[in-house]
Amino acid sequence: MKKKIFVSSILVILILSVCLAMFAGCNSGYVVVKATDFDIPDTKFGESKLENSTPVTADMSAYDMLNVAMENFYNAEYAVVNYQGGVRMKILGTIKVDQEVQSLKIRDGKGDITGKNVNKATYFADNKSYSNMANLYEKMVFGSDGSIQWRNASGTKWEKANPKKNKPEKWTVEKWNAIDSDFTSIANEGEEKSFLAKNNNNPTIIWMYDLSKENILETFEPKYDETTKTYRFSLKFKPVESTVEYVKTMKSQLENNGGIKVGDLQFKQLVINVVLWEDGTFRTLYVDETYSMTMTPVKGINLKNTIVRLTATQSFSYDPNEEGYDIQTYIDNFTNEKDLVA
């Protein structure tokens, strides 16, 4: 039986479409990425351990460890996923277009891989993207009673951190728009008013890739790090076969939210570097994806074979007492229209 691993994604296509429409053809190829060894950055986030997780052992393969970590993530009674990433583009060899992409997902209660919240957990999630050409900020709350609330902001701005001046990064908005709660479910198939149908995103799962064993191209098998007490490994997947559903979502996001017709959207490569704690839980995921597409942002203009590369880091915690990640605080702020600073 073919086993699939689904991971949910923060969709950055709306912002990318603006950059690419203005500066198409800036890349004629892409950097080849392989499954390989990598350094483990120092971090204090997510050092708590789960009491009832399934541990990993040195004799496991990289894919077996990935399966264990996925099961532990969904079985955890509390989970935080902090996503930091973005697109770094150089247009015509000189013009830089940087897009900052961030996301936070917090789950209180046991999760599930179906994306339908069958275990009735409570979720908070936000997605933030910013460049000097376009921006996006949205928040959502899924209640244990089945309620769904979503809202977005106007006039989003992001200020980069300045360590020399002791200034942290800062997100601000001009206005939070009205709350939309007209949803029948999170992801029931065929429902026009499901959250997935209306928003093309499902924050209850980690990503929308199909990471089946049959789709593995290359593997850097697990390596134990005595200093950090972690295992690390790397997997490269068949780009087309692993992204069938993900591509559908990306195209829908571009066409419905960006008003841009998309054709020939195809992944060129997909590499995931993984760091696990000994107890079998995710510490960090590093995603590196490259894809090409043809777009028609303006009638009569075709932008062919545009290459896009996205890199991102996801850090995990399973502790409700982790500083700054109490879900109730975020839910309370969700309804506060005067909350101009996120």
PDB file of N, CA and C in Angstrom, residues 56-127:
ATOM      1  N   VAL A  56      13.259   7.599  17.888  1.00  0.00           N
ATOM      2  CA  VAL A  56      13.957   7.056  16.734  1.00  0.00           C
ATOM      3  C   VAL A  56      15.224   6.358  17.211  1.00  0.00           C
ATOM      4  N   THR A  57      15.712   5.414  16.404  1.00  0.00           N
ATOM      5  CA  THR A  57      16.913   4.648  16.748  1.00  0.00           C
ATOM      6  C   THR A  57      17.897   4.697  15.594  1.00  0.00           C
ATOM      7  N   ALA A  58      19.151   4.442  15.901  1.00  0.00           N
ATOM      8  CA  ALA A  58      20.232   4.604  14.928  1.00  0.00           C
ATOM      9  C   ALA A  58      20.096   3.673  13.727  1.00  0.00           C
ATOM     10  N   ASP A  59      19.374   2.581  13.863  1.00  0.00           N
ATOM     11  CA  ASP A  59      19.255   1.628  12.757  1.00  0.00           C
ATOM     12  C   ASP A  59      18.139   1.997  11.777  1.00  0.00           C
ATOM     13  N   MET A  60      17.398   3.060  12.038  1.00  0.00           N
ATOM     14  CA  MET A  60      16.315   3.472  11.146  1.00  0.00           C
ATOM     15  C   MET A  60      16.850   4.208   9.925  1.00  0.00           C
ATOM     16  N   SER A  61      16.135   4.071   8.805  1.00  0.00           N
ATOM     17  CA  SER A  61      16.460   4.836   7.610  1.00  0.00           C
ATOM     18  C   SER A  61      15.914   6.255   7.743  1.00  0.00           C
ATOM     19  N   ALA A  62      16.340   7.122   6.849  1.00  0.00           N
ATOM     20  CA  ALA A  62      15.850   8.500   6.854  1.00  0.00           C
ATOM     21  C   ALA A  62      14.338   8.538   6.668  1.00  0.00           C
ATOM     22  N   TYR A  63      13.829   7.738   5.743  1.00  0.00           N
ATOM     23  CA  TYR A  63      12.391   7.750   5.486  1.00  0.00           C
ATOM     24  C   TYR A  63      11.606   7.203   6.674  1.00  0.00           C
ATOM     25  N   ASP A  64      12.134   6.171   7.335  1.00  0.00           N
ATOM     26  CA  ASP A  64      11.466   5.635   8.523  1.00  0.00           C
ATOM     27  C   ASP A  64      11.419   6.684   9.629  1.00  0.00           C
ATOM     28  N   MET A  65      12.509   7.414   9.804  1.00  0.00           N
ATOM     29  CA  MET A  65      12.524   8.473  10.818  1.00  0.00           C
ATOM     30  C   MET A  65      11.516   9.560  10.495  1.00  0.00           C
ATOM     31  N   LEU A  66      11.400   9.903   9.216  1.00  0.00           N
ATOM     32  CA  LEU A  66      10.440  10.926   8.812  1.00  0.00           C
ATOM     33  C   LEU A  66       9.015  10.498   9.145  1.00  0.00           C
ATOM     34  N   ASN A  67       8.707   9.231   8.901  1.00  0.00           N
ATOM     35  CA  ASN A  67       7.382   8.713   9.237  1.00  0.00           C
ATOM     36  C   ASN A  67       7.097   8.787  10.733  1.00  0.00           C
ATOM     37  N   VAL A  68       8.084   8.399  11.543  1.00  0.00           N
ATOM     38  CA  VAL A  68       7.923   8.446  13.000  1.00  0.00           C
ATOM     39  C   VAL A  68       7.682   9.882  13.459  1.00  0.00           C
ATOM     40  N   ALA A  69       8.458  10.819  12.926  1.00  0.00           N
ATOM     41  CA  ALA A  69       8.329  12.225  13.323  1.00  0.00           C
ATOM     42  C   ALA A  69       6.964  12.785  12.949  1.00  0.00           C
ATOM     43  N   MET A  70       6.444  12.403  11.780  1.00  0.00           N
ATOM     44  CA  MET A  70       5.130  12.868  11.366  1.00  0.00           C
ATOM     45  C   MET A  70       4.046  12.360  12.314  1.00  0.00           C
ATOM     46  N   GLU A  71       4.117  11.083  12.664  1.00  0.00           N
ATOM     47  CA  GLU A  71       3.135  10.508  13.583  1.00  0.00           C
ATOM     48  C   GLU A  71       3.214  11.176  14.955  1.00  0.00           C
ATOM     49  N   ASN A  72       4.432  11.416  15.438  1.00  0.00           N
ATOM     50  CA  ASN A  72       4.590  12.100  16.725  1.00  0.00           C
ATOM     51  C   ASN A  72       4.030  13.511  16.693  1.00  0.00           C
ATOM     52  N   PHE A  73       4.229  14.198  15.568  1.00  0.00           N
ATOM     53  CA  PHE A  73       3.711  15.563  15.453  1.00  0.00           C
ATOM     54  C   PHE A  73       2.188  15.577  15.566  1.00  0.00           C
ATOM     55  N   TYR A  74       1.509  14.727  14.828  1.00  0.00           N
ATOM     56  CA  TYR A  74       0.050  14.733  14.851  1.00  0.00           C
ATOM     57  C   TYR A  74      -0.505  14.208  16.173  1.00  0.00           C
ATOM     58  N   ASN A  75       0.242  13.339  16.858  1.00  0.00           N
ATOM     59  CA  ASN A  75      -0.222  12.794  18.132  1.00  0.00           C
ATOM     60  C   ASN A  75       0.050  13.709  19.321  1.00  0.00           C
ATOM     61  N   ALA A  76       0.882  14.717  19.134  1.00  0.00           N
ATOM     62  CA  ALA A  76       1.197  15.641  20.229  1.00  0.00           C
ATOM     63  C   ALA A  76      -0.052  16.413  20.643  1.00  0.00           C
ATOM     64  N   GLU A  77      -0.222  16.628  21.927  1.00  0.00           N
ATOM     65  CA  GLU A  77      -1.379  17.355  22.442  1.00  0.00           C
ATOM     66  C   GLU A  77      -1.243  18.862  22.262  1.00  0.00           C
ATOM     67  N   TYR A  78      -0.032  19.324  21.977  1.00  0.00           N
ATOM     68  CA  TYR A  78       0.204  20.755  21.733  1.00  0.00           C
ATOM     69  C   TYR A  78       1.365  20.859  20.751  1.00  0.00           C
ATOM     70  N   ALA A  79       1.226  21.696  19.729  1.00  0.00           N
ATOM     71  CA  ALA A  79       2.293  21.821  18.739  1.00  0.00           C
ATOM     72  C   ALA A  79       2.360  23.240  18.209  1.00  0.00           C
ATOM     73  N   VAL A  80       3.588  23.726  18.044  1.00  0.00           N
ATOM     74  CA  VAL A  80       3.846  25.035  17.470  1.00  0.00           C
ATOM     75  C   VAL A  80       4.795  24.848  16.286  1.00  0.00           C
ATOM     76  N   VAL A  81       4.453  25.474  15.161  1.00  0.00           N
ATOM     77  CA  VAL A  81       5.331  25.456  13.990  1.00  0.00           C
ATOM     78  C   VAL A  81       5.616  26.903  13.598  1.00  0.00           C
ATOM     79  N   ASN A  82       6.877  27.279  13.686  1.00  0.00           N
ATOM     80  CA  ASN A  82       7.309  28.642  13.361  1.00  0.00           C
ATOM     81  C   ASN A  82       8.054  28.594  12.035  1.00  0.00           C
ATOM     82  N   TYR A  83       7.500  29.258  11.021  1.00  0.00           N
ATOM     83  CA  TYR A  83       8.022  29.202   9.655  1.00  0.00           C
ATOM     84  C   TYR A  83       8.688  30.523   9.294  1.00  0.00           C
ATOM     85  N   GLN A  84       9.933  30.445   8.828  1.00  0.00           N
ATOM     86  CA  GLN A  84      10.671  31.625   8.406  1.00  0.00           C
ATOM     87  C   GLN A  84      11.297  31.323   7.045  1.00  0.00           C
ATOM     88  N   GLY A  85      10.995  32.139   6.055  1.00  0.00           N
ATOM     89  CA  GLY A  85      11.567  31.856   4.753  1.00  0.00           C
ATOM     90  C   GLY A  85      11.351  32.988   3.787  1.00  0.00           C
ATOM     91  N   GLY A  86      11.544  32.666   2.517  1.00  0.00           N
ATOM     92  CA  GLY A  86      11.294  33.673   1.520  1.00  0.00           C
ATOM     93  C   GLY A  86      11.991  33.406   0.216  1.00  0.00           C
ATOM     94  N   VAL A  87      11.802  34.327  -0.703  1.00  0.00           N
ATOM     95  CA  VAL A  87      12.375  34.244  -2.034  1.00  0.00           C
ATOM     96  C   VAL A  87      13.393  35.360  -2.179  1.00  0.00           C
ATOM     97  N   ARG A  88      14.566  34.996  -2.604  1.00  0.00           N
ATOM     98  CA  ARG A  88      15.609  35.983  -2.852  1.00  0.00           C
ATOM     99  C   ARG A  88      15.911  35.951  -4.345  1.00  0.00           C
ATOM    100  N   MET A  89      15.520  36.993  -5.063  1.00  0.00           N
ATOM    101  CA  MET A  89      15.674  37.031  -6.516  1.00  0.00           C
ATOM    102  C   MET A  89      16.582  38.183  -6.924  1.00  0.00           C
ATOM    103  N   LYS A  90      17.368  37.954  -7.985  1.00  0.00           N
ATOM    104  CA  LYS A  90      18.166  39.025  -8.579  1.00  0.00           C
ATOM    105  C   LYS A  90      17.693  39.195 -10.020  1.00  0.00           C
ATOM    106  N   ILE A  91      17.098  40.344 -10.298  1.00  0.00           N
ATOM    107  CA  ILE A  91      16.490  40.594 -11.583  1.00  0.00           C
ATOM    108  C   ILE A  91      17.491  41.238 -12.536  1.00  0.00           C
ATOM    109  N   LEU A  92      17.612  40.681 -13.733  1.00  0.00           N
ATOM    110  CA  LEU A  92      18.498  41.205 -14.764  1.00  0.00           C
ATOM    111  C   LEU A  92      19.935  41.322 -14.268  1.00  0.00           C
ATOM    112  N   GLY A  93      20.261  40.484 -13.291  1.00  0.00           N
ATOM    113  CA  GLY A  93      21.624  40.432 -12.785  1.00  0.00           C
ATOM    114  C   GLY A  93      21.968  41.482 -11.761  1.00  0.00           C
ATOM    115  N   THR A  94      21.118  42.496 -11.569  1.00  0.00           N
ATOM    116  CA  THR A  94      21.468  43.602 -10.668  1.00  0.00           C
ATOM    117  C   THR A  94      20.363  43.985  -9.693  1.00  0.00           C
ATOM    118  N   ILE A  95      19.093  43.874 -10.090  1.00  0.00           N
ATOM    119  CA  ILE A  95      17.987  44.350  -9.265  1.00  0.00           C
ATOM    120  C   ILE A  95      17.535  43.248  -8.295  1.00  0.00           C
ATOM    121  N   LYS A  96      17.628  43.518  -7.017  1.00  0.00           N
ATOM    122  CA  LYS A  96      17.239  42.531  -6.018  1.00  0.00           C
ATOM    123  C   LYS A  96      15.769  42.684  -5.643  1.00  0.00           C
ATOM    124  N   VAL A  97      15.057  41.572  -5.605  1.00  0.00           N
ATOM    125  CA  VAL A  97      13.675  41.549  -5.125  1.00  0.00           C
ATOM    126  C   VAL A  97      13.606  40.514  -4.012  1.00  0.00           C
ATOM    127  N   ASP A  98      13.478  40.976  -2.785  1.00  0.00           N
ATOM    128  CA  ASP A  98      13.410  40.091  -1.629  1.00  0.00           C
ATOM    129  C   ASP A  98      11.988  40.025  -1.116  1.00  0.00           C
ATOM    130  N   GLN A  99      11.522  38.840  -0.854  1.00  0.00           N
ATOM    131  CA  GLN A  99      10.190  38.661  -0.279  1.00  0.00           C
ATOM    132  C   GLN A  99      10.320  37.933   1.047  1.00  0.00           C
ATOM    133  N   GLU A 100       9.908  38.571   2.110  1.00  0.00           N
ATOM    134  CA  GLU A 100       9.920  37.959   3.437  1.00  0.00           C
ATOM    135  C   GLU A 100       8.632  37.155   3.604  1.00  0.00           C
ATOM    136  N   VAL A 101       8.757  35.922   4.079  1.00  0.00           N
ATOM    137  CA  VAL A 101       7.602  35.042   4.258  1.00  0.00           C
ATOM    138  C   VAL A 101       7.667  34.416   5.650  1.00  0.00           C
ATOM    139  N   GLN A 102       6.613  34.593   6.430  1.00  0.00           N
ATOM    140  CA  GLN A 102       6.575  34.027   7.778  1.00  0.00           C
ATOM    141  C   GLN A 102       5.208  33.430   8.062  1.00  0.00           C
ATOM    142  N   SER A 103       5.196  32.450   8.942  1.00  0.00           N
ATOM    143  CA  SER A 103       3.939  31.818   9.331  1.00  0.00           C
ATOM    144  C   SER A 103       4.076  31.273  10.742  1.00  0.00           C
ATOM    145  N   LEU A 104       2.971  31.274  11.445  1.00  0.00           N
ATOM    146  CA  LEU A 104       2.918  30.664  12.773  1.00  0.00           C
ATOM    147  C   LEU A 104       1.669  29.798  12.859  1.00  0.00           C
ATOM    148  N   LYS A 105       1.841  28.556  13.297  1.00  0.00           N
ATOM    149  CA  LYS A 105       0.712  27.660  13.517  1.00  0.00           C
ATOM    150  C   LYS A 105       0.796  27.108  14.931  1.00  0.00           C
ATOM    151  N   ILE A 106      -0.316  27.189  15.656  1.00  0.00           N
ATOM    152  CA  ILE A 106      -0.371  26.647  17.017  1.00  0.00           C
ATOM    153  C   ILE A 106      -1.590  25.742  17.112  1.00  0.00           C
ATOM    154  N   ARG A 107      -1.384  24.553  17.614  1.00  0.00           N
ATOM    155  CA  ARG A 107      -2.486  23.594  17.783  1.00  0.00           C
ATOM    156  C   ARG A 107      -2.590  23.177  19.237  1.00  0.00           C
ATOM    157  N   ASP A 108      -3.791  23.270  19.798  1.00  0.00           N
ATOM    158  CA  ASP A 108      -4.060  22.807  21.160  1.00  0.00           C
ATOM    159  C   ASP A 108      -4.996  21.610  21.056  1.00  0.00           C
ATOM    160  N   GLY A 109      -4.463  20.428  21.285  1.00  0.00           N
ATOM    161  CA  GLY A 109      -5.206  19.190  21.107  1.00  0.00           C
ATOM    162  C   GLY A 109      -4.532  18.334  20.042  1.00  0.00           C
ATOM    163  N   LYS A 110      -4.903  17.071  20.009  1.00  0.00           N
ATOM    164  CA  LYS A 110      -4.272  16.139  19.069  1.00  0.00           C
ATOM    165  C   LYS A 110      -4.667  16.473  17.639  1.00  0.00           C
ATOM    166  N   GLY A 111      -3.706  16.434  16.725  1.00  0.00           N
ATOM    167  CA  GLY A 111      -3.973  16.718  15.326  1.00  0.00           C
ATOM    168  C   GLY A 111      -4.329  15.456  14.556  1.00  0.00           C
ATOM    169  N   ASP A 112      -4.457  15.598  13.237  1.00  0.00           N
ATOM    170  CA  ASP A 112      -4.712  14.439  12.375  1.00  0.00           C
ATOM    171  C   ASP A 112      -4.272  14.757  10.971  1.00  0.00           C
ATOM    172  N   ILE A 113      -3.877  13.735  10.228  1.00  0.00           N
ATOM    173  CA  ILE A 113      -3.315  13.901   8.892  1.00  0.00           C
ATOM    174  C   ILE A 113      -4.373  14.147   7.834  1.00  0.00           C
ATOM    175  N   THR A 114      -5.665  13.995   8.172  1.00  0.00           N
ATOM    176  CA  THR A 114      -6.731  14.148   7.184  1.00  0.00           C
ATOM    177  C   THR A 114      -6.957  15.591   6.772  1.00  0.00           C
ATOM    178  N   GLY A 115      -6.559  16.542   7.625  1.00  0.00           N
ATOM    179  CA  GLY A 115      -6.820  17.946   7.333  1.00  0.00           C
ATOM    180  C   GLY A 115      -8.239  18.379   7.657  1.00  0.00           C
ATOM    181  N   LYS A 116      -9.013  17.512   8.318  1.00  0.00           N
ATOM    182  CA  LYS A 116     -10.417  17.820   8.614  1.00  0.00           C
ATOM    183  C   LYS A 116     -10.677  18.051  10.104  1.00  0.00           C
ATOM    184  N   ASN A 117      -9.619  18.018  10.909  1.00  0.00           N
ATOM    185  CA  ASN A 117      -9.724  18.239  12.355  1.00  0.00           C
ATOM    186  C   ASN A 117     -10.709  17.258  13.005  1.00  0.00           C
ATOM    187  N   VAL A 118     -10.530  15.980  12.721  1.00  0.00           N
ATOM    188  CA  VAL A 118     -11.432  14.959  13.265  1.00  0.00           C
ATOM    189  C   VAL A 118     -11.283  14.811  14.774  1.00  0.00           C
ATOM    190  N   ASN A 119     -10.148  15.245  15.328  1.00  0.00           N
ATOM    191  CA  ASN A 119      -9.935  15.149  16.781  1.00  0.00           C
ATOM    192  C   ASN A 119     -10.352  16.415  17.530  1.00  0.00           C
ATOM    193  N   LYS A 120     -10.927  17.376  16.799  1.00  0.00           N
ATOM    194  CA  LYS A 120     -11.498  18.593  17.388  1.00  0.00           C
ATOM    195  C   LYS A 120     -10.481  19.374  18.216  1.00  0.00           C
ATOM    196  N   ALA A 121      -9.336  19.602  17.633  1.00  0.00           N
ATOM    197  CA  ALA A 121      -8.333  20.464  18.264  1.00  0.00           C
ATOM    198  C   ALA A 121      -8.679  21.926  17.988  1.00  0.00           C
ATOM    199  N   THR A 122      -8.023  22.830  18.703  1.00  0.00           N
ATOM    200  CA  THR A 122      -8.152  24.261  18.457  1.00  0.00           C
ATOM    201  C   THR A 122      -6.888  24.738  17.748  1.00  0.00           C
ATOM    202  N   TYR A 123      -7.066  25.522  16.690  1.00  0.00           N
ATOM    203  CA  TYR A 123      -5.934  26.011  15.902  1.00  0.00           C
ATOM    204  C   TYR A 123      -5.935  27.535  15.826  1.00  0.00           C
ATOM    205  N   PHE A 124      -4.744  28.102  15.887  1.00  0.00           N
ATOM    206  CA  PHE A 124      -4.513  29.476  15.450  1.00  0.00           C
ATOM    207  C   PHE A 124      -3.416  29.428  14.393  1.00  0.00           C
ATOM    208  N   ALA A 125      -3.578  30.223  13.333  1.00  0.00           N
ATOM    209  CA  ALA A 125      -2.527  30.301  12.317  1.00  0.00           C
ATOM    210  C   ALA A 125      -2.508  31.681  11.702  1.00  0.00           C
ATOM    211  N   ASP A 126      -1.346  32.124  11.291  1.00  0.00           N
ATOM    212  CA  ASP A 126      -1.245  33.343  10.502  1.00  0.00           C
ATOM    213  C   ASP A 126      -0.240  33.134   9.383  1.00  0.00           C
ATOM    214  N   ASN A 127      -0.392  33.915   8.321  1.00  0.00           N
ATOM    215  CA  ASN A 127       0.531  33.931   7.189  1.00  0.00           C
ATOM    216  C   ASN A 127       0.888  35.375   6.897  1.00  0.00           C
TER     217      ASN A 127
END
